[in-house]
mmCIF file of C-alpha atoms in Angstrom:
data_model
loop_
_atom_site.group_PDB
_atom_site.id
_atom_site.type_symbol
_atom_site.label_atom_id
_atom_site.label_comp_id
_atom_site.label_asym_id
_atom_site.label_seq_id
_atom_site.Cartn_x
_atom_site.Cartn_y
_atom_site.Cartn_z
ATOM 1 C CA UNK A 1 14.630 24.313 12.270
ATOM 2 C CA UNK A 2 14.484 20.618 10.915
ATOM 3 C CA UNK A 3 12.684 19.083 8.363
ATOM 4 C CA UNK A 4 9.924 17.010 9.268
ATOM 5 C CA UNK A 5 10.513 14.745 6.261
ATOM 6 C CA UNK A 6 13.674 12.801 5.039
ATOM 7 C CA UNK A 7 14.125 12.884 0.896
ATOM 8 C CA UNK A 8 12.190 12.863 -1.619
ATOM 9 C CA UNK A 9 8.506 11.344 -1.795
ATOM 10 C CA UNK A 10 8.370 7.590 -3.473
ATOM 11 C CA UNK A 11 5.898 5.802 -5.090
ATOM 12 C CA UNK A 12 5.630 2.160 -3.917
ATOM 13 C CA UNK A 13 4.596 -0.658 -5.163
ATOM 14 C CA UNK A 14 4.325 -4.583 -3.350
ATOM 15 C CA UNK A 15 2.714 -7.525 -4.818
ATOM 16 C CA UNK A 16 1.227 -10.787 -3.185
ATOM 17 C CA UNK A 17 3.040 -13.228 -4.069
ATOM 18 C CA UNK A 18 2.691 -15.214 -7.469
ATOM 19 C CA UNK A 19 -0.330 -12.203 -8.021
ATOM 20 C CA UNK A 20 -2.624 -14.314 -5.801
ATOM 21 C CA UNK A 21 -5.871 -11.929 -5.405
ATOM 22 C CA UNK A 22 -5.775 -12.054 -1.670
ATOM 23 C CA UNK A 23 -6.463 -8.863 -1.381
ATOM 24 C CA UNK A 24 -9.644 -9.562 -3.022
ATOM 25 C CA UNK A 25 -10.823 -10.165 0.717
ATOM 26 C CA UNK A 26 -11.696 -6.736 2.597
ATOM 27 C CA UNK A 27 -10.353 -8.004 6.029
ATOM 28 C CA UNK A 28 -7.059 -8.140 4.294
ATOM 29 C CA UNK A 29 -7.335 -4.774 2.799
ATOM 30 C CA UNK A 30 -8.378 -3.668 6.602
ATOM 31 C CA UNK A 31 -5.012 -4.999 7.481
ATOM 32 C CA UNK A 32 -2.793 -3.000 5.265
ATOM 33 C CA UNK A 33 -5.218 0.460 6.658
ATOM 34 C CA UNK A 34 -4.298 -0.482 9.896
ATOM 35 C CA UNK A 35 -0.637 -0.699 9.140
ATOM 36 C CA UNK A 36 -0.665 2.509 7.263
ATOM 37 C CA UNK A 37 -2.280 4.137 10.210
ATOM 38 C CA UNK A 38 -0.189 3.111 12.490
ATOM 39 C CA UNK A 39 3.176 4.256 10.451
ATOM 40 C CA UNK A 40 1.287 7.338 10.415
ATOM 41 C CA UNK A 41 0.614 7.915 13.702
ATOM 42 C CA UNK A 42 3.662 6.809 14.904
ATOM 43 C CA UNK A 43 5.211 9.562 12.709
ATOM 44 C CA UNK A 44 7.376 7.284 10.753
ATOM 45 C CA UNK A 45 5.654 8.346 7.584
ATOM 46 C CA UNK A 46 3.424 10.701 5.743
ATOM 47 C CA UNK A 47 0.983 9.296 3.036
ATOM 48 C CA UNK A 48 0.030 11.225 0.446
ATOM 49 C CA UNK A 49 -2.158 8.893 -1.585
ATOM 50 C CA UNK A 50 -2.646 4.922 -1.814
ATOM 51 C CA UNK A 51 -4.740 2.194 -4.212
ATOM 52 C CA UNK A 52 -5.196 -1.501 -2.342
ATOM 53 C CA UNK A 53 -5.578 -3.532 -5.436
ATOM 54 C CA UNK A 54 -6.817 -7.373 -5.315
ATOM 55 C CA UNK A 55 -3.037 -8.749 -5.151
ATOM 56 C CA UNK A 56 -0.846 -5.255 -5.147
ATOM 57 C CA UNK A 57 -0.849 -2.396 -3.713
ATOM 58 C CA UNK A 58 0.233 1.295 -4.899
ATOM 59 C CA UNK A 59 0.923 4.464 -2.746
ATOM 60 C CA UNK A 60 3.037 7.412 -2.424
ATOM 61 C CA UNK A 61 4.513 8.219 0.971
ATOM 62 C CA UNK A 62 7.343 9.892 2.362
ATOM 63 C CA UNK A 63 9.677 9.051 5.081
ATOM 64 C CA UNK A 64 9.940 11.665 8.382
ATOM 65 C CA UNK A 65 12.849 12.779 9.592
ATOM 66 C CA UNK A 66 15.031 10.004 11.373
ATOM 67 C CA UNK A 67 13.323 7.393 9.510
ATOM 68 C CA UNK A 68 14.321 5.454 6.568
ATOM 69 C CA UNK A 69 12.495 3.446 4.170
ATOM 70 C CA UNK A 70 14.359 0.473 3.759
ATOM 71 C CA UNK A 71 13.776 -0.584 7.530
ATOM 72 C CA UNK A 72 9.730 1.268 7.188
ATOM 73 C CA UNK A 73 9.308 -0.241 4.298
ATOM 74 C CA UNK A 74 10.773 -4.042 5.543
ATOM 75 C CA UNK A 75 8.797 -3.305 9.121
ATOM 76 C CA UNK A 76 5.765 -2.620 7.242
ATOM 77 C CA UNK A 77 5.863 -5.457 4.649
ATOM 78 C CA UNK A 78 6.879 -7.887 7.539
ATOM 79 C CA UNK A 79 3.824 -7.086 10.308
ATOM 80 C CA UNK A 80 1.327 -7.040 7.541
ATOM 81 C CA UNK A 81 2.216 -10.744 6.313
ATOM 82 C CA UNK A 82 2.040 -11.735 9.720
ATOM 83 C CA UNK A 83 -1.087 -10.391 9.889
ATOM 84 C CA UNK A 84 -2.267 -11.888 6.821
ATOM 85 C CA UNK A 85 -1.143 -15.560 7.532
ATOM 86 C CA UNK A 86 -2.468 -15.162 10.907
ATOM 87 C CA UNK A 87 -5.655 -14.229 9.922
ATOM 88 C CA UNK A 88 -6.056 -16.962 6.590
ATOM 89 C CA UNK A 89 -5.242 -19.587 9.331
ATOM 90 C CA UNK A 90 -7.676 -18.938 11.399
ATOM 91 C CA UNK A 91 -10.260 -18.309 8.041
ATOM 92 C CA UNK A 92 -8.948 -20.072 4.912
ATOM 93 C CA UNK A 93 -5.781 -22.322 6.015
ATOM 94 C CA UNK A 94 -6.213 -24.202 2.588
ATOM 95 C CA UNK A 95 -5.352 -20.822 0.935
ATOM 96 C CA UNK A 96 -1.750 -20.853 2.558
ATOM 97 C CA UNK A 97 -0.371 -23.732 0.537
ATOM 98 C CA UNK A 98 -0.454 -20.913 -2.525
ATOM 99 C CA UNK A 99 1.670 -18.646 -0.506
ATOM 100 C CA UNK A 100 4.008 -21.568 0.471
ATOM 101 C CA UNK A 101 8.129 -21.503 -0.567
ATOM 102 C CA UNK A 102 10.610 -23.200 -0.007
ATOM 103 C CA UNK A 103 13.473 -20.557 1.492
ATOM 104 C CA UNK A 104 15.860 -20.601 4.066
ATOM 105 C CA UNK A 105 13.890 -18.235 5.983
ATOM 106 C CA UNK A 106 10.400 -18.839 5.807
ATOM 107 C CA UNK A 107 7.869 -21.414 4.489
ATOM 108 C CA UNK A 108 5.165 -18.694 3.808
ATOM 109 C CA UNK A 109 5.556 -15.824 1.766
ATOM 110 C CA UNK A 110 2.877 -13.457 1.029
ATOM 111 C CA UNK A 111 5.050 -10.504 -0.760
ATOM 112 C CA UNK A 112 6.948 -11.101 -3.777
ATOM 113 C CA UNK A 113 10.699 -9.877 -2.692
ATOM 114 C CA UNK A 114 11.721 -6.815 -4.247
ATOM 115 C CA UNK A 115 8.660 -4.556 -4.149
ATOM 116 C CA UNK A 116 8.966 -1.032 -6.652
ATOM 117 C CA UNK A 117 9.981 2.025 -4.285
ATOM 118 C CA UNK A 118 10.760 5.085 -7.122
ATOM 119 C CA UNK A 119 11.878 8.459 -5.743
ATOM 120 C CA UNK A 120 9.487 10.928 -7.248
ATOM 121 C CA UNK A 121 11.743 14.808 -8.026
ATOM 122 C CA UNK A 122 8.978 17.017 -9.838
ATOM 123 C CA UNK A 123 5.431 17.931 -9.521
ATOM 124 C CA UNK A 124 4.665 16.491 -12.326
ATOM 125 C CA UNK A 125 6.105 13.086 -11.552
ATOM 126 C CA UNK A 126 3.808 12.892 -8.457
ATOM 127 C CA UNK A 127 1.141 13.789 -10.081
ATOM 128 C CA UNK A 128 1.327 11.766 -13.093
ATOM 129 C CA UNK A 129 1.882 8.491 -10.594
ATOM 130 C CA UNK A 130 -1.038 9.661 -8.512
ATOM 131 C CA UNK A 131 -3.102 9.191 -11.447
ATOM 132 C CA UNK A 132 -1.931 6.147 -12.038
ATOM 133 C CA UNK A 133 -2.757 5.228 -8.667
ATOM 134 C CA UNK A 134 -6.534 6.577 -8.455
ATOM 135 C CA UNK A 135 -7.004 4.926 -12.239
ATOM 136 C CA UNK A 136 -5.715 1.734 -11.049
ATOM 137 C CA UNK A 137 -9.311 0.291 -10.100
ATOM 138 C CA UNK A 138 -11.251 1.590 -13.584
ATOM 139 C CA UNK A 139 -8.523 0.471 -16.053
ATOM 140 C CA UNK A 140 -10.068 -2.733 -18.032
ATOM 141 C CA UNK A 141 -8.255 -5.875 -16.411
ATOM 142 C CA UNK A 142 -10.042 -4.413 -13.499
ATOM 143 C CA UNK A 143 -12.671 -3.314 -14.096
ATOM 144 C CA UNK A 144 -13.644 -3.000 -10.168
ATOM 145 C CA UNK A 145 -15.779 0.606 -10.714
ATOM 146 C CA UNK A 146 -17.090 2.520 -13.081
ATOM 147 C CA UNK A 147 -15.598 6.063 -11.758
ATOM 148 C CA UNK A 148 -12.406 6.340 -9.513
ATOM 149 C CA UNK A 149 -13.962 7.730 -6.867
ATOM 150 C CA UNK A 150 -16.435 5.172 -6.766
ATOM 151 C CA UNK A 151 -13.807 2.207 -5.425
ATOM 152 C CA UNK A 152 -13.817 2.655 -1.540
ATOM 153 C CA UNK A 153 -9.977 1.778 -1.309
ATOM 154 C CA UNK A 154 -8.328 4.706 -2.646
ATOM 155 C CA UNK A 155 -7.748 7.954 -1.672
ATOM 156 C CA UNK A 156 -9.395 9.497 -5.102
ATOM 157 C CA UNK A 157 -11.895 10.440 -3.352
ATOM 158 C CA UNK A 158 -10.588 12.554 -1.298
ATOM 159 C CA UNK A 159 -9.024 14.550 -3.981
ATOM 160 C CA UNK A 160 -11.851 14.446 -5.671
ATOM 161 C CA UNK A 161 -14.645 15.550 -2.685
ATOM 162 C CA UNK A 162 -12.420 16.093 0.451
ATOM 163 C CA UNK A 163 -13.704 13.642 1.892
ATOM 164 C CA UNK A 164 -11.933 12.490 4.794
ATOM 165 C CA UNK A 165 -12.595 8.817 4.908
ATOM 166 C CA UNK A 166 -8.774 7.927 5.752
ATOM 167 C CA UNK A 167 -7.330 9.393 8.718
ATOM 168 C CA UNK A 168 -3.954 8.724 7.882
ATOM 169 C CA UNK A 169 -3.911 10.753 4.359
ATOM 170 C CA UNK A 170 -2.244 14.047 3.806
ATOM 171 C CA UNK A 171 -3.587 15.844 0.838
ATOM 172 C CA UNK A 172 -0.846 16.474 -1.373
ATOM 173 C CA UNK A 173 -1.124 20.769 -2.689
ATOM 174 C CA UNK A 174 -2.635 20.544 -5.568
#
């Protein structure tokens, strides 16, 4: 019998670039859910919880079997900044000259290179970063709810209530 996953579960961190709140805007966020869902669904990945910030995002997910995160994690990263750019073009084209660089590759960036990917070992690793996660919106440079559970993008709420607003999460045993 095979595993359905490959390694270890990681938590995973990207950034807009230069910490631009982009993310501020909810068609944005939609964007990344979309992208998550579709990893999902396409059984490239299992996630077991997620934060969209206004210019990062945080989440724990695990690569299935025959996948592995560098090219998930590049695939991902890549669509969703095409998304993005096509979408502030159409909306807010003045808002692309804070994303502009000057690579070889591109003249648009919207992820700072590099984003965080951490192999979590233990229980108690996961859960400690999972708290992290669903505290993310209530710590004080926030300040974006007054409860956890209250900030739509997160999956603290379905810890918290079950409820089953994301399609893509897996509940992590508690």
């Amino acid at each position: 019998m095979t595993s359905i996953v490959s390694g270890y579960p990681q938590f995973f961190t990207a950034t807009i670039l230069n910490w631009k709140p982009l993310l501020s805007d909810d068609n944005l966020k939609q964007i990344i859910i979309d992208s998550l869902s579709f990893l999902v669904q396409s059984r490239r990945i299992i996630v077991y919880c997620f934060v969209l910030m206004p210019n990062h995002i945080h989440l724990i997910w695990q690569m299935r079997s025959g996948h592995i995160r560098p090219n998930v994690q590049r695939d991902f990263l890549k669509y969703t900044a095409y998304r993005i750019i096509k979408y502030l073009r159409e909306i807010s084209p003045d808002t692309l000259a804070d994303l502009t660089v000057h690579a070889s590759d591109r003249k648009i960036q919207v992820w700072e290179r590099n984003p965080l990917s951490t192999d979590i070992y233990s229980n108690d690793v996961f859960f400690q970063k999972m708290n992290y996660i669903h505290r993310n919106p209530i710590q004080p440079k926030w300040n974006l709810c007054e409860r956890e559970t209250d900030y739509y993008y997160s999956s603290s709420g379905a810890y918290q209530s079950g409820a089953r607003t994301w399609d893509f999460l897996t509940i992590y045993p508690i």
